[in-house]
Each structure stands twice: as structure tokens, then as C-alpha cells.
XYZ file of C-alpha atoms in Angstrom:
737
model
C 290.063 39.002 226.522
C 292.523 40.821 225.289
C 293.966 41.592 229.036
C 294.459 37.908 229.691
C 296.380 37.199 226.449
C 298.241 40.086 226.604
C 299.570 38.197 230.088
C 299.956 34.690 228.478
C 301.999 36.447 225.422
C 304.229 38.189 227.777
C 304.826 35.125 230.200
C 305.212 33.685 226.761
C 308.098 35.391 225.585
C 309.756 35.850 228.845
C 309.823 32.351 229.895
C 310.224 31.604 226.571
C 312.725 28.363 227.444
C 310.465 27.262 229.461
C 307.465 26.802 227.217
C 309.694 25.544 224.307
C 310.241 22.710 226.407
C 307.338 22.196 227.895
C 305.572 21.649 224.075
C 308.609 19.410 223.195
C 307.761 17.448 226.204
C 303.785 17.106 225.221
C 305.158 16.031 221.819
C 307.715 13.416 222.589
C 305.386 12.005 225.678
C 302.520 11.768 222.895
C 304.706 10.702 220.883
C 305.894 7.605 222.924
C 302.614 6.681 223.548
C 301.672 6.862 219.773
C 304.293 4.868 218.864
C 303.748 2.491 221.263
C 299.952 1.906 221.039
C 298.954 -1.149 220.176
C 297.106 -1.130 216.482
C 293.946 -0.265 216.268
C 291.366 -2.301 215.522
C 289.145 -1.140 213.630
C 285.025 -1.396 214.332
C 282.868 -1.811 212.127
C 280.937 1.187 210.459
C 277.843 1.241 212.225
C 273.992 3.571 212.056
C 272.164 3.469 215.547
C 268.645 4.186 215.038
C 268.000 2.412 211.264
C 266.439 -0.839 210.020
C 269.518 -1.760 208.089
C 271.483 -1.852 211.400
C 268.941 -3.259 213.712
C 268.652 -6.111 211.235
C 272.127 -6.599 211.087
C 272.404 -6.281 214.550
C 269.815 -9.234 214.524
C 271.304 -11.290 213.002
C 274.798 -11.230 214.810
C 272.144 -12.207 218.034
C 270.836 -14.566 216.195
C 274.075 -16.727 213.787
C 276.576 -16.733 216.339
C 279.811 -17.065 214.815
C 278.380 -16.852 211.463
C 281.036 -13.533 211.333
C 278.478 -11.725 210.234
C 280.970 -8.718 209.290
C 283.498 -10.794 207.945
C 285.105 -9.882 204.673
C 284.344 -10.903 201.448
C 285.933 -11.500 198.171
C 282.974 -12.048 195.211
C 285.575 -13.564 192.676
C 284.089 -13.319 188.629
C 285.063 -15.930 186.259
C 284.535 -14.941 182.858
C 284.822 -17.720 179.925
C 286.614 -17.015 176.759
C 286.418 -16.195 172.818
C 282.383 -16.808 173.400
C 282.931 -20.262 175.462
C 281.311 -21.353 178.264
C 281.983 -21.578 181.769
C 280.314 -25.090 182.022
C 282.711 -25.929 179.284
C 284.814 -28.778 180.886
C 288.156 -27.455 180.904
C 286.559 -24.314 182.229
C 284.882 -26.068 184.499
C 288.142 -28.043 186.039
C 290.170 -24.424 185.730
C 287.415 -22.742 188.113
C 287.028 -25.876 190.070
C 290.008 -25.867 191.055
C 290.848 -21.853 191.546
C 287.844 -22.394 194.683
C 289.892 -24.986 195.736
C 292.912 -23.152 195.987
C 290.891 -20.220 197.592
C 289.359 -21.737 200.113
C 292.943 -22.976 201.168
C 292.864 -19.607 203.131
C 294.082 -19.725 206.880
C 291.791 -17.186 206.931
C 288.942 -18.368 205.083
C 285.236 -19.288 206.279
C 284.444 -20.694 202.893
C 283.646 -20.640 199.926
C 280.364 -21.964 197.039
C 280.919 -24.011 193.765
C 278.799 -21.943 191.550
C 278.316 -24.669 189.767
C 276.331 -26.133 192.802
C 274.748 -23.123 193.568
C 273.755 -21.764 190.410
C 275.804 -19.056 190.095
C 276.236 -18.523 186.436
C 274.684 -16.926 184.117
C 271.570 -17.677 181.748
C 273.974 -17.028 178.354
C 276.982 -19.418 180.798
C 279.595 -16.943 180.158
C 280.010 -16.167 184.185
C 280.139 -17.461 187.088
C 281.324 -16.109 190.425
C 281.987 -17.727 193.993
C 282.123 -15.854 197.390
C 284.820 -16.412 199.775
C 283.595 -15.592 202.815
C 287.177 -14.915 205.383
C 286.632 -15.269 209.499
C 287.699 -11.731 209.573
C 286.741 -8.294 208.912
C 288.480 -6.751 206.506
C 290.950 -4.880 208.711
C 292.144 -8.764 210.066
C 292.713 -9.713 206.878
C 296.386 -10.958 207.285
C 299.571 -9.468 204.723
C 299.359 -13.418 204.079
C 295.748 -14.140 203.497
C 296.041 -11.170 201.197
C 299.074 -12.125 198.921
C 297.435 -15.685 199.023
C 294.175 -14.328 197.116
C 295.882 -12.236 194.496
C 298.155 -15.218 193.860
C 294.759 -17.501 193.451
C 293.485 -15.242 191.055
C 296.711 -14.685 189.049
C 297.177 -18.901 189.005
C 293.053 -19.069 188.028
C 294.195 -15.698 185.122
C 296.913 -18.532 183.639
C 294.106 -21.293 182.337
C 292.875 -18.512 179.770
C 289.776 -17.254 182.101
C 289.317 -13.890 182.713
C 288.789 -13.338 186.739
C 288.347 -10.685 188.494
C 287.202 -9.860 192.506
C 285.681 -6.880 194.613
C 284.571 -7.269 197.596
C 285.566 -5.797 200.852
C 288.715 -8.109 200.832
C 290.523 -6.486 198.054
C 290.390 -3.089 199.706
C 293.749 -1.583 200.192
C 293.779 -1.050 203.863
C 297.476 0.988 203.754
C 297.296 4.258 205.786
C 297.507 8.036 203.719
C 300.783 8.386 201.926
C 301.126 11.515 202.686
C 301.843 13.273 199.624
C 298.587 15.607 199.881
C 300.683 16.803 203.178
C 303.400 17.490 201.572
C 301.618 19.218 198.360
C 300.120 21.608 201.101
C 302.950 22.394 203.174
C 305.186 23.370 200.157
C 302.305 25.583 198.630
C 301.501 26.930 202.020
C 305.765 27.905 202.230
C 305.443 29.528 198.843
C 302.939 31.603 200.260
C 304.363 32.074 203.697
C 307.346 33.416 202.244
C 305.472 35.908 199.168
C 303.364 37.343 202.152
C 306.226 38.230 204.727
C 309.404 38.340 202.346
C 311.545 36.835 205.308
C 312.530 33.121 205.792
C 312.211 32.969 209.430
C 308.987 34.402 209.392
C 307.520 32.311 206.468
C 308.993 28.836 208.773
C 307.655 29.824 211.533
C 303.683 29.335 211.290
C 304.913 25.545 209.454
C 306.877 25.094 212.409
C 304.642 25.096 215.015
C 301.907 24.016 212.773
C 304.149 20.853 211.956
C 304.473 20.418 216.159
C 300.940 21.352 216.390
C 299.515 18.295 213.772
C 302.044 16.054 215.131
C 300.673 16.055 218.501
C 297.797 15.764 217.351
C 298.195 12.879 214.840
C 300.141 10.787 217.932
C 297.411 12.045 219.786
C 294.575 10.161 217.568
C 297.420 7.062 217.057
C 297.471 6.318 220.914
C 293.877 6.776 221.531
C 292.798 4.844 218.065
C 293.119 1.455 219.342
C 291.012 1.511 222.694
C 288.421 3.691 221.128
C 287.916 2.082 217.700
C 288.896 4.907 215.579
C 288.574 4.791 211.785
C 291.909 6.139 210.026
C 289.682 8.824 208.347
C 289.743 10.413 211.510
C 293.160 11.319 211.666
C 293.579 11.907 208.332
C 290.566 14.667 208.530
C 292.478 15.694 211.633
C 295.442 16.511 209.943
C 293.980 18.211 207.163
C 292.457 20.855 209.489
C 295.145 21.107 211.770
C 297.260 21.906 209.680
C 295.211 24.252 207.936
C 294.419 26.042 211.039
C 297.697 25.840 212.924
C 299.251 27.880 209.820
C 296.744 30.394 209.871
C 296.291 31.002 213.641
C 300.059 31.651 213.663
C 300.129 33.624 210.751
C 297.373 36.544 212.243
C 299.691 36.566 215.448
C 302.853 36.907 213.520
C 301.411 39.243 211.079
C 300.550 41.434 213.450
C 303.707 41.718 216.106
C 305.272 42.447 212.569
C 302.530 45.506 212.850
C 303.584 46.432 216.077
C 307.103 46.427 216.077
C 306.723 48.764 212.895
C 305.025 51.239 215.203
C 308.135 51.189 217.124
C 307.266 48.919 220.310
C 309.877 46.748 221.358
C 309.386 42.780 220.841
C 308.218 41.599 224.036
C 305.300 44.619 224.308
C 305.332 44.136 220.764
C 304.488 39.710 220.909
C 301.819 40.766 223.955
C 300.074 43.269 222.144
C 299.821 40.941 219.236
C 298.761 37.770 221.747
C 295.980 40.203 223.047
C 294.706 41.277 219.980
C 294.994 38.448 217.380
C 294.870 36.319 219.638
C 291.661 36.969 221.114
C 290.284 36.407 217.433
C 292.205 33.322 217.316
C 290.387 32.241 220.352
C 286.957 33.078 219.365
C 287.715 31.900 215.431
C 288.998 28.711 216.670
C 285.523 28.285 219.364
C 283.704 28.594 216.164
C 285.464 25.900 214.370
C 284.821 23.677 217.244
C 282.024 24.415 218.009
C 281.369 23.348 214.459
C 283.015 20.278 214.767
C 281.843 19.061 217.968
C 278.444 19.571 216.728
C 278.961 16.780 214.638
C 278.027 14.648 217.261
C 274.060 15.468 217.311
C 273.771 13.413 213.875
C 274.158 10.642 215.605
C 276.511 8.718 213.365
C 279.422 7.359 215.096
C 281.864 7.535 212.836
C 280.983 11.399 212.370
C 281.170 12.079 215.862
C 285.235 10.841 216.059
C 285.781 12.948 212.794
C 284.114 16.067 214.713
C 286.232 15.367 218.037
C 289.457 14.649 216.674
C 289.528 17.615 214.137
C 287.707 19.875 216.969
C 290.914 18.403 219.069
C 293.688 19.214 216.620
C 291.974 22.764 216.622
C 292.556 22.991 220.096
C 295.834 22.470 219.826
C 296.557 24.651 216.822
C 294.847 27.246 219.583
C 296.789 26.665 222.375
C 300.315 26.311 220.572
C 299.260 30.092 218.494
C 298.932 31.801 222.193
C 301.968 30.227 224.061
C 304.076 28.922 220.914
C 304.288 31.271 218.888
C 305.249 33.805 221.341
C 308.036 32.014 223.005
C 309.447 31.193 219.423
C 309.256 35.130 218.409
C 311.031 35.504 221.892
C 314.114 33.471 220.203
C 313.988 35.235 216.927
C 312.755 38.467 216.941
C 314.177 40.382 214.294
C 314.623 37.444 212.165
C 310.969 37.950 212.014
C 310.537 41.003 210.421
C 311.392 41.822 206.582
C 315.078 42.147 205.551
C 314.319 46.091 205.071
C 313.131 46.360 208.955
C 316.529 44.390 209.917
C 318.688 46.794 207.889
C 317.049 49.478 210.003
C 317.131 48.702 213.109
C 320.868 47.516 212.569
C 321.297 51.161 211.223
C 319.515 52.131 214.301
C 316.493 53.285 212.970
C 313.289 51.668 213.411
C 310.787 49.806 211.386
C 309.090 51.844 208.230
C 305.409 51.932 209.326
C 302.719 50.069 207.599
C 301.974 51.484 204.566
C 297.894 53.792 204.502
C 297.345 52.300 201.088
C 297.833 48.981 199.353
C 295.856 46.585 197.733
C 293.410 45.601 200.876
C 292.658 49.463 201.255
C 292.162 49.830 197.388
C 289.812 46.752 196.976
C 287.715 48.122 200.011
C 287.522 51.706 198.296
C 286.741 49.954 195.124
C 283.351 48.275 196.694
C 282.624 50.892 199.483
C 282.142 52.939 195.655
C 279.543 50.844 194.169
C 278.484 48.039 197.551
C 275.056 47.309 195.758
C 276.340 46.049 192.105
C 278.665 44.367 193.979
C 276.492 42.759 196.483
C 274.178 41.774 194.026
C 277.044 40.139 191.554
C 278.416 37.899 194.616
C 275.068 36.762 195.683
C 274.033 36.413 191.865
C 277.283 34.286 191.164
C 277.148 32.148 194.182
C 273.604 31.491 193.556
C 274.406 30.211 189.981
C 277.172 27.836 191.506
C 274.889 26.605 194.007
C 271.768 25.260 191.113
C 273.150 21.570 190.957
C 272.340 21.472 194.542
C 268.934 20.885 193.585
C 270.286 18.015 192.369
C 272.066 16.377 194.254
C 271.978 12.615 195.033
C 273.268 10.827 197.976
C 274.132 7.447 198.507
C 277.459 4.989 199.078
C 279.178 4.507 196.023
C 280.886 1.287 196.158
C 282.884 -0.533 193.200
C 281.435 0.987 190.573
C 282.800 4.657 191.402
C 286.832 2.905 191.577
C 288.570 3.267 188.918
C 288.914 0.980 185.351
C 292.507 0.056 186.308
C 290.928 -1.732 189.342
C 290.032 -5.318 189.290
C 287.093 -4.448 191.977
C 286.116 -2.531 188.870
C 285.696 -4.579 186.323
C 284.479 -7.537 188.783
C 281.050 -5.480 189.198
C 280.984 -4.966 185.045
C 281.782 -8.281 184.471
C 278.712 -8.899 187.438
C 276.463 -6.453 186.587
C 276.849 -7.944 182.541
C 276.159 -11.285 183.174
C 273.735 -11.331 185.585
C 272.580 -7.365 185.788
C 272.851 -4.783 187.123
C 270.666 -5.643 189.815
C 272.948 -8.288 191.477
C 275.410 -5.832 191.894
C 273.470 -4.665 195.352
C 271.280 -7.255 196.507
C 269.187 -6.739 199.437
C 269.520 -8.941 202.466
C 265.857 -9.979 204.348
C 265.919 -11.261 207.740
C 262.855 -13.237 209.244
C 262.578 -13.424 213.093
C 260.270 -16.441 212.980
C 260.594 -16.600 216.420
C 256.934 -16.719 217.511
C 255.699 -17.921 214.373
C 253.817 -21.275 215.028
C 255.796 -22.579 211.615
C 259.003 -20.685 211.000
C 259.647 -22.178 207.506
C 256.377 -21.456 206.862
C 256.532 -18.162 207.795
C 259.846 -17.510 205.729
C 258.522 -19.005 202.587
C 255.041 -16.270 203.318
C 257.588 -13.996 203.256
C 259.981 -14.439 200.092
C 256.804 -15.165 198.432
C 255.080 -11.952 199.067
C 258.570 -10.029 198.540
C 259.452 -12.006 195.014
C 256.581 -10.735 193.549
C 256.963 -7.181 194.181
C 257.634 -5.273 191.089
C 261.223 -5.052 190.485
C 262.562 -7.943 191.576
C 264.711 -10.557 189.811
C 264.781 -13.358 192.226
C 264.768 -14.807 195.601
C 267.514 -16.756 196.871
C 266.795 -19.942 199.192
C 266.163 -19.033 203.011
C 269.019 -19.952 205.073
C 267.978 -20.644 208.542
C 270.332 -20.168 212.131
C 270.762 -23.678 214.044
C 267.870 -23.138 216.238
C 265.686 -22.227 213.305
C 263.942 -19.364 214.163
C 265.711 -17.252 212.150
C 266.199 -17.051 208.084
C 268.078 -14.704 206.240
C 267.714 -14.152 201.537
C 268.857 -12.220 199.341
C 266.597 -9.929 197.078
C 268.297 -8.989 193.338
C 266.304 -6.428 192.086
C 266.412 -5.190 188.216
C 268.273 -1.491 189.010
C 271.719 -0.985 190.154
C 272.700 -0.548 193.610
C 272.674 3.437 193.099
C 270.157 3.950 191.017
C 266.563 5.704 192.288
C 264.150 2.608 191.353
C 266.412 0.235 193.721
C 265.753 2.590 196.826
C 261.979 3.004 195.292
C 261.780 -1.124 195.594
C 263.184 -1.022 199.193
C 260.673 1.661 200.233
C 257.697 -0.213 198.528
C 259.101 -3.645 200.159
C 258.801 -1.690 203.940
C 255.413 -0.105 202.984
C 254.314 -3.706 202.831
C 255.099 -4.683 205.727
C 252.163 -4.628 208.196
C 250.613 -6.897 205.224
C 253.131 -9.301 204.700
C 253.876 -9.446 208.610
C 250.315 -9.876 209.261
C 250.049 -13.429 206.112
C 253.178 -14.413 207.463
C 253.142 -13.961 211.263
C 256.569 -13.343 211.690
C 258.743 -9.739 211.091
C 261.173 -8.733 209.059
C 263.403 -6.401 207.855
C 265.768 -5.219 205.122
C 269.622 -4.516 205.468
C 272.225 -5.328 203.289
C 275.214 -2.831 201.436
C 272.431 -1.139 199.238
C 270.110 -0.991 202.054
C 272.077 0.231 204.656
C 273.455 3.039 201.907
C 269.601 3.796 201.218
C 269.062 4.564 205.032
C 272.462 6.103 206.236
C 271.800 8.716 203.376
C 267.845 9.396 204.393
C 269.130 9.856 207.975
C 272.258 12.067 207.275
C 269.692 14.376 205.003
C 266.862 14.225 208.219
C 269.579 15.673 211.086
C 270.893 18.064 208.324
C 268.493 20.808 209.274
C 269.263 20.235 212.913
C 272.594 20.087 213.114
C 272.321 23.782 211.228
C 270.171 25.061 213.728
C 272.032 24.019 216.483
C 275.657 24.885 215.319
C 274.548 28.327 213.375
C 272.807 29.310 216.759
C 275.480 28.450 218.781
C 277.780 30.768 216.389
C 275.613 33.405 216.267
C 275.109 33.476 219.986
C 279.492 33.444 219.913
C 279.899 36.061 217.077
C 276.640 38.331 218.826
C 279.593 38.204 222.167
C 282.294 38.826 220.256
C 281.153 41.819 217.515
C 278.052 43.480 219.801
C 276.002 43.601 217.224
C 272.654 42.633 215.869
C 273.109 42.154 211.907
C 276.728 40.963 211.748
C 276.567 37.979 212.913
C 273.499 37.006 211.142
C 275.251 38.588 207.744
C 277.723 36.135 208.683
C 275.592 33.425 208.415
C 273.473 34.398 205.457
C 276.899 34.513 204.053
C 277.878 30.860 204.855
C 275.093 29.785 203.886
C 275.537 31.224 200.636
C 279.027 29.764 200.312
C 278.471 26.483 201.957
C 275.258 25.434 199.012
C 277.890 27.028 196.125
C 280.643 24.635 197.033
C 278.169 21.544 197.570
C 276.945 22.738 194.138
C 280.162 22.345 192.664
C 280.521 18.818 194.044
C 277.896 17.799 192.505
C 278.933 19.737 189.574
C 282.344 17.670 189.027
C 281.491 14.494 191.620
C 277.676 14.160 190.083
C 277.366 15.594 186.835
C 280.804 14.928 185.577
C 282.566 18.217 184.423
C 285.696 18.699 185.120
C 286.381 15.087 186.642
C 288.664 13.931 183.621
C 290.871 16.516 185.837
C 290.674 15.321 189.461
C 291.121 11.555 188.415
C 287.256 11.045 189.246
C 286.516 8.153 186.637
C 283.093 7.246 187.403
C 280.487 9.860 188.606
C 277.707 9.295 190.662
C 275.519 10.061 194.248
C 277.245 11.781 196.828
C 278.918 9.949 199.862
C 275.884 10.328 202.262
C 277.969 11.712 204.430
C 279.800 14.862 203.036
C 277.027 17.291 202.911
C 276.858 17.289 207.038
C 280.537 17.372 207.175
C 281.383 19.810 204.400
C 278.889 21.964 206.011
C 280.799 21.538 209.932
C 284.019 22.176 208.642
C 282.841 25.243 206.504
C 281.034 26.694 208.535
C 284.182 26.992 211.463
C 286.320 28.287 208.746
C 283.893 30.621 207.374
C 283.666 32.001 210.967
C 288.006 32.212 210.849
C 287.618 34.632 208.040
C 284.886 36.916 209.284
C 286.489 36.909 212.704
C 289.981 37.991 211.801
C 288.547 40.126 209.101
C 285.665 41.473 210.791
C 287.395 42.440 214.243
C 289.841 44.623 212.764
C 286.841 47.317 211.332
C 285.093 46.700 214.947
C 288.362 47.556 216.574
C 288.269 50.413 214.569
C 285.199 51.369 215.013
C 285.708 51.224 218.735
C 288.718 53.614 218.342
C 286.682 56.151 216.744
C 286.804 55.620 213.028
C 283.152 55.692 210.981
C 282.009 53.096 209.534
C 283.230 53.314 206.146
C 286.874 53.975 207.905
C 286.803 50.985 209.830
C 285.840 49.333 207.022
C 288.914 50.486 204.924
C 291.210 49.924 208.175
C 289.845 46.614 208.203
C 290.924 45.316 204.968
C 294.616 47.553 205.434
C 295.683 45.726 207.941
C 294.050 42.532 207.176
C 292.670 41.376 203.828
C 296.758 40.088 202.694
C 296.480 38.242 205.344
C 293.326 36.669 205.500
C 294.672 35.900 201.603
C 297.209 34.406 201.885
C 295.322 32.295 204.951
C 293.229 31.230 202.361
C 295.637 30.381 199.838
C 297.249 28.462 202.689
C 293.559 26.329 202.912
C 293.304 25.674 199.612
C 296.600 24.220 199.036
C 296.248 21.844 201.878
C 292.860 20.940 200.827
C 293.497 20.837 197.670
C 296.432 18.114 198.175
C 294.009 15.603 199.677
C 292.130 15.530 196.575
C 294.611 13.143 195.159
C 293.556 10.660 197.362
C 292.234 7.096 196.930
C 290.062 7.640 199.362
C 286.431 8.273 197.294
C 285.160 10.570 200.699
C 288.365 12.301 201.263
C 288.924 13.618 197.880
C 285.114 14.887 197.670
C 286.051 16.444 201.013
C 289.360 18.185 200.062
C 287.484 19.799 196.841
C 284.500 20.618 198.932
C 286.566 22.417 201.113
C 289.130 24.224 198.687
C 286.119 25.267 196.725
C 284.458 26.278 200.522
C 287.477 28.300 200.717
C 287.991 29.871 197.652
C 283.997 30.982 197.460
C 283.987 32.238 201.441
C 287.352 34.040 201.651
C 287.498 35.666 197.868
C 283.363 36.016 197.289
C 281.325 35.996 200.750
C 284.512 38.108 203.073
C 286.111 40.154 200.476
C 283.151 41.333 198.667
C 279.626 40.640 200.648
C 280.716 41.790 203.986
C 282.058 45.390 203.164
C 279.276 45.546 200.974
C 277.215 44.776 203.347
C 278.711 46.765 206.099
C 278.702 50.039 203.744
C 275.186 49.746 203.038
C 274.579 49.258 206.764
C 276.788 51.915 207.767
C 276.122 52.617 211.768
C 273.509 50.115 211.890
C 275.779 47.757 211.531
C 276.964 48.082 214.926
C 273.181 48.571 216.374
C 273.128 46.868 219.621
C 269.826 47.068 221.477
C 270.786 48.570 225.161
C 269.062 45.964 227.386
C 271.471 43.400 225.219
C 274.424 45.336 225.503
C 274.032 45.418 228.963
C 273.587 41.880 229.875
C 276.274 40.309 227.351
C 279.450 39.675 228.554
C 282.357 41.526 227.914
C 285.182 40.150 225.997
C 287.368 42.902 224.335
C 288.149 41.446 221.646
C 289.504 44.591 220.180
C 291.628 45.396 222.900
C 290.182 48.152 224.531
C 292.255 47.773 228.142
C 295.553 47.719 225.899
C 294.903 51.388 224.253
C 297.895 53.460 225.248
C 300.759 55.647 223.256
C 303.041 53.529 221.135
C 306.354 54.614 223.494
C 309.719 53.224 220.939
C 310.401 51.892 224.521
C 314.642 50.577 224.165
C 314.327 47.337 226.639
C 318.019 46.962 228.026
C 317.205 42.988 226.889
C 316.802 43.962 223.771
C 320.322 44.503 222.343
C 320.836 40.621 224.046
C 318.379 39.387 222.011
C 319.543 37.422 218.957
C 319.411 38.872 215.650
C 318.736 37.600 211.822
């Protein structure tokens, strides 16, 4: 591996113009494809294999043309000053608003609240549901503008008018603020780390090129594949973070080799062969973790995982080819100012210092490994404790800001009709084989209506053929309450008795039931996912480090950091501690997809730091240093760069905390806290402490396993040679900065 990458780096340096032009052509090609691609029609969220999805599919089949996935806007009217909405003037204002709402070109239907009984018992509140012919993504700007104007006209009558539903969702793309924040902080960190504008700018430049290629590629494929907006957001998030980090490690190793007196071409080749090997295997662990999300069986999660994995692959390829090429263009500009002065004066750059912050910290841990280990594990364990209170769900309008009309509509409905009104269940009765479909649907409705926890059941609506009925069930409790989940379980638990009495089958769906089913499916998939991803990564690390205990220690450290980060997410987003600081106005269940997605990304990033840090220790050990010396050497060469890489990732992910999308906000916070804990607690404290306690045993590998494992030479043994400060003739002609 090291020898192959050595040749790649050397070739990229010598053919730098060709490499740069090839990547420019790739960027131009995918850019053109992305800009000319038709606008993507986002597919509705689907979850194969759960009852609520099967019921939804049955509705689509039996009610053709009914736009089961059509956008809806639930408009709520609240009378002023204790008046009733049934009063003459208020009723006229409501009916006028409903008539105006129904005039939209994409509106399929509106419902008169006075005819449908959609008026609260105290007469203070009424609502209508506006159903559209297309889904939320298909609504035109004209339709959205018409809806907003209709609401404003209704408010002019003196009524309080609010609206919720997916028709009110902002379908605009990401603003780019998060990326700008991340790049700005990354630039500062790189400048402090390298002390050179060129050295700081190169990782940023190559990372942005990689992100551009990935983003344009996803945009071009979004139409044919129906990719969601979150696919590109997550790809940008990870592509930017790993792209900067991978280039950072190559550049850092290049400067180290130049400090030993090597000529630019040789230094680039050695940096690509050694640090590049770590980049390859670190990238592989990230790709395994992200691509492994496909085993969960959730299309949206699969899309996000594969999109981000593609961005990581692009980042790896750029680090191995374009970074060496750029180093060929500016071989001396990357060096520190002192080193450039020394070279212009005819000297050689200064050798890497033997003692720095990394070695001092390593010495501290090596002197007292057990206390450091116990303190780190205890701290992470304390942070992980809130995980025992984890509640999964899909927060809706109740989680939005109180400044939004959706949140105010949610609260008005809950006050007027009860908390369960915001999360009705939809029951689909398949009476195709029943002797009397109407009687069968009535029996199902009566039995479910008598279940404890049900407030009301709406009249059944039949399809044209009369073999399928749909009715709504309003619970007594809010959509995200545990009692609502228990109600759904109770209704489904009584299925056999109800179906036997009715002579027909039924299924429960609706947003609330869908959220419950999604949460259960994600929870059941978490353990198999962990087994697959962790198992594959342990095997990969076994090949890289040729050790039994080091990969197992890496996996254990990951579990600690991910559980602690999930605990932090629960503390903020569920329990509400510090939520105001992050702009989280309402707390509640954690997004169902959040834990498993966080696990996938954090595992890949955790293995990044493991590979970068421990590979230098392994390299020193293979070259003859004692275990304790190898730990110190690894920290001397890698600690500062790992810290910089971690700070960059934290900055990139933290920028997404300001996103309006609840899932992206949670992911940004979870990833930032996970990187913080993994880099500074697990890799900087637990790893050296464990290696110090294990000593020689850390690198033990059975002989029979050593014989069958492939040798990848991450340490660069094949490249070991005396450091000859050769002066290539071409060096004098290279551009200087």
C-alpha cells in the first residue's frame, strides 16, 4: 500500500499540470450536469416493512386520484374576546376565508367546519383542511402566495387565524451559512496550526473542490433518484470536514519530511505513501459506516449514507492526487516563514522539535495511566447516563418556534379540541372479502371507538368501489406522548378479535402511527447495524495494525464516545438543559433517524482519529521503539494535527446547529459533541492510557493469524531509507513564496 501510494504521490507531483487539469475537467463536467439537470421531484418519505406504510400504500391503491400524499394546510380560526365562531359576523368571515382558500389552482378540496362539525365544544375555535392535488414539494410559489394572502385577509376580519400542515413548510434549500461558518473557523485553525497562509489555504481549497464535485454530482442525480435535500446537506457536511482533515494530514507529513532535509518531490511521495495510507484506511472506515446505513432498510437513510460516502471517496482521491499536485506548484510556500528564510539563505529547514505539547501530554498519561483511564471512562459514563431516558419520535409542529404560525395553530387546536387532535390515527378497513362492507367498517369503527384513550371516531369514508373505508381516530393524548403509543399498540393488539367480529381486515396509519413505527424499526435495526459496521471495521483495523487488542480498544472507545454524545443530545433536545443557547424552543422526543445516523457517522470519524494517531505509534514501534516510546513518538508527530483536525470538524458541524431543519440541527450538535469527546477524551486520554497499561501486549498477534492476514504496509517499511538531503536540479526552478 505505502509503496503504491508513494508512486502515486511522486507521479502527481511530476505531472501536476495534468492532474490539476483532470480535476478541473471533472469539476466542470459535473458542474455542467448539475446546473442543467431538471429540478428534482422529491419522493415522499417511505418506510417499507411497517404497517403504517402498508396502510398508506393500500389507500393509494384503493383511492386512485385522491392524492393520498397531497399537501394539506389545516387553517384554524379562533374568535376574539370570548366570542364564538358561530356568531353571524364571525361565521361570514370564516366562510369567506374558506371560499378564498378554495380558489387556488392546485387546491383539491376544502371542508366547511360548520357542516363537518369541526367546531370546538365551547364554540371558540373552528378549523378547515385545505387539500392540494400535489405534494408539498410540488406546490408552486403562486399557490403558497395565495395561501398566505388568504390567511392575511381572514385576519383582517378580527379573527385569529393560524395554519399548520406540510403545505406551510419552507421548501427552500440550505442557505450556506453553516458551511461559511465552518470554513471560516477551519481557516483560522489551519493558520494557527501551520503558520502559513498557503499551508492553511491548500486544505481548504482542495476540500471545497471535493465538496463542489460531490454537490454537483448529487444535484445531477437528484432528479432520476428522487434524492432528498438532506442528502446534499449531509454530503456537504461530511465532505467538507474529512476533505480538510485528509489534506491536513498529507500537508503536515510533507512539512515533516521537508524538515528532515528531503527534496520536495521525495517529501511529497513519502507523505502520500505514509500519511496517505492512513487517509485511505480512515476513509474506508467512514465509507463502511455510511454505506452500512443501507442495511437498516430506510430509503432516506440509505440515500443520505451513500451520498455522504461518495463525498468521502472524492475527498480521499483528492487528498492522494490533487494535494500532491498542488504541493508541486508551491513546494516552499507551504513551509513556515522561518523555514522559507532558512532555505533562501542556503540552509535547511529546522528539524521537528523533540519535545512539544503532544509529548508532554503523552508523558503525563504514561506516568499515571490508570487514574487517567478511570477518570475518562467515568466522565463519559456520566454523560452517557441520560441515554437511559432516550425517547424516539418525529417531532412535528409542536417543536417549531413560537414565532411560526404552525406552532400557534398546533396550540390553538390543542386548546380547542384537545391534545390528541393534532395527531389523529387513520384506520384503513379492507372489506373487499366482507359480505357487507359497510357493516364491517361500522363494526371496526365501534370496537376501536370503545378503546380506552380514544376521544372520537369520524364517519367512515368509502372508495368508489365500496370495498375500502377510511376513518380517523382522535386520541386523548398528544402525538408524542407515551400514552398515544400505548393506544396504537392496544388497537393493534386487539386486531384478531376485531377482524373476526367484522369479517374484514384493518391497518392503522397516519403521521402519528408512522412515527411510532419508524421509531420501533430504527431501534430494532440498531444492534444488527452495529454488529455489521463494527465487525467490518474491526477486521479492517486488524489488517492495518496487525493487533488483536488495538482494534477492540478502538471499538470500545467508539461506543463510549457515541453513547456520551447521544446522552448530550438527550440532555439538550429532550430534557431542555441549555436548549435556549442553541435556539431550541421546544424539547421532546429525539428524531427517530438521529441515533442510528449519528452512530454511523461518529464511528467513521472515530476510526479516522484512531488510524491517524495509532498508525504513527505503530510506525515507531515497527521501526524499533519500545511501546512507551512509540506512544510518545505518535503524539509528538500527530497530536497537534489531530487536535487541529478535530477542531475543524467541530467547527464545521457546529455551523449546522443553526439550521432550521430539526434533524440537521440535532445531527450538527451530536456530531460536534461526539468529535469533541472522541478526539479529546477517547483518543487523547483513553488510547495512550490503555496502550501504556498493555505494553508489548498491545501489538500481540497470533502467528497463524499473522500469516493469513494481508500485509498493507501502512507504516511505510518499504519506504524506509536514509534521509538524504538530495538537491534535485529542478528544485531551484520551482516557484518560491
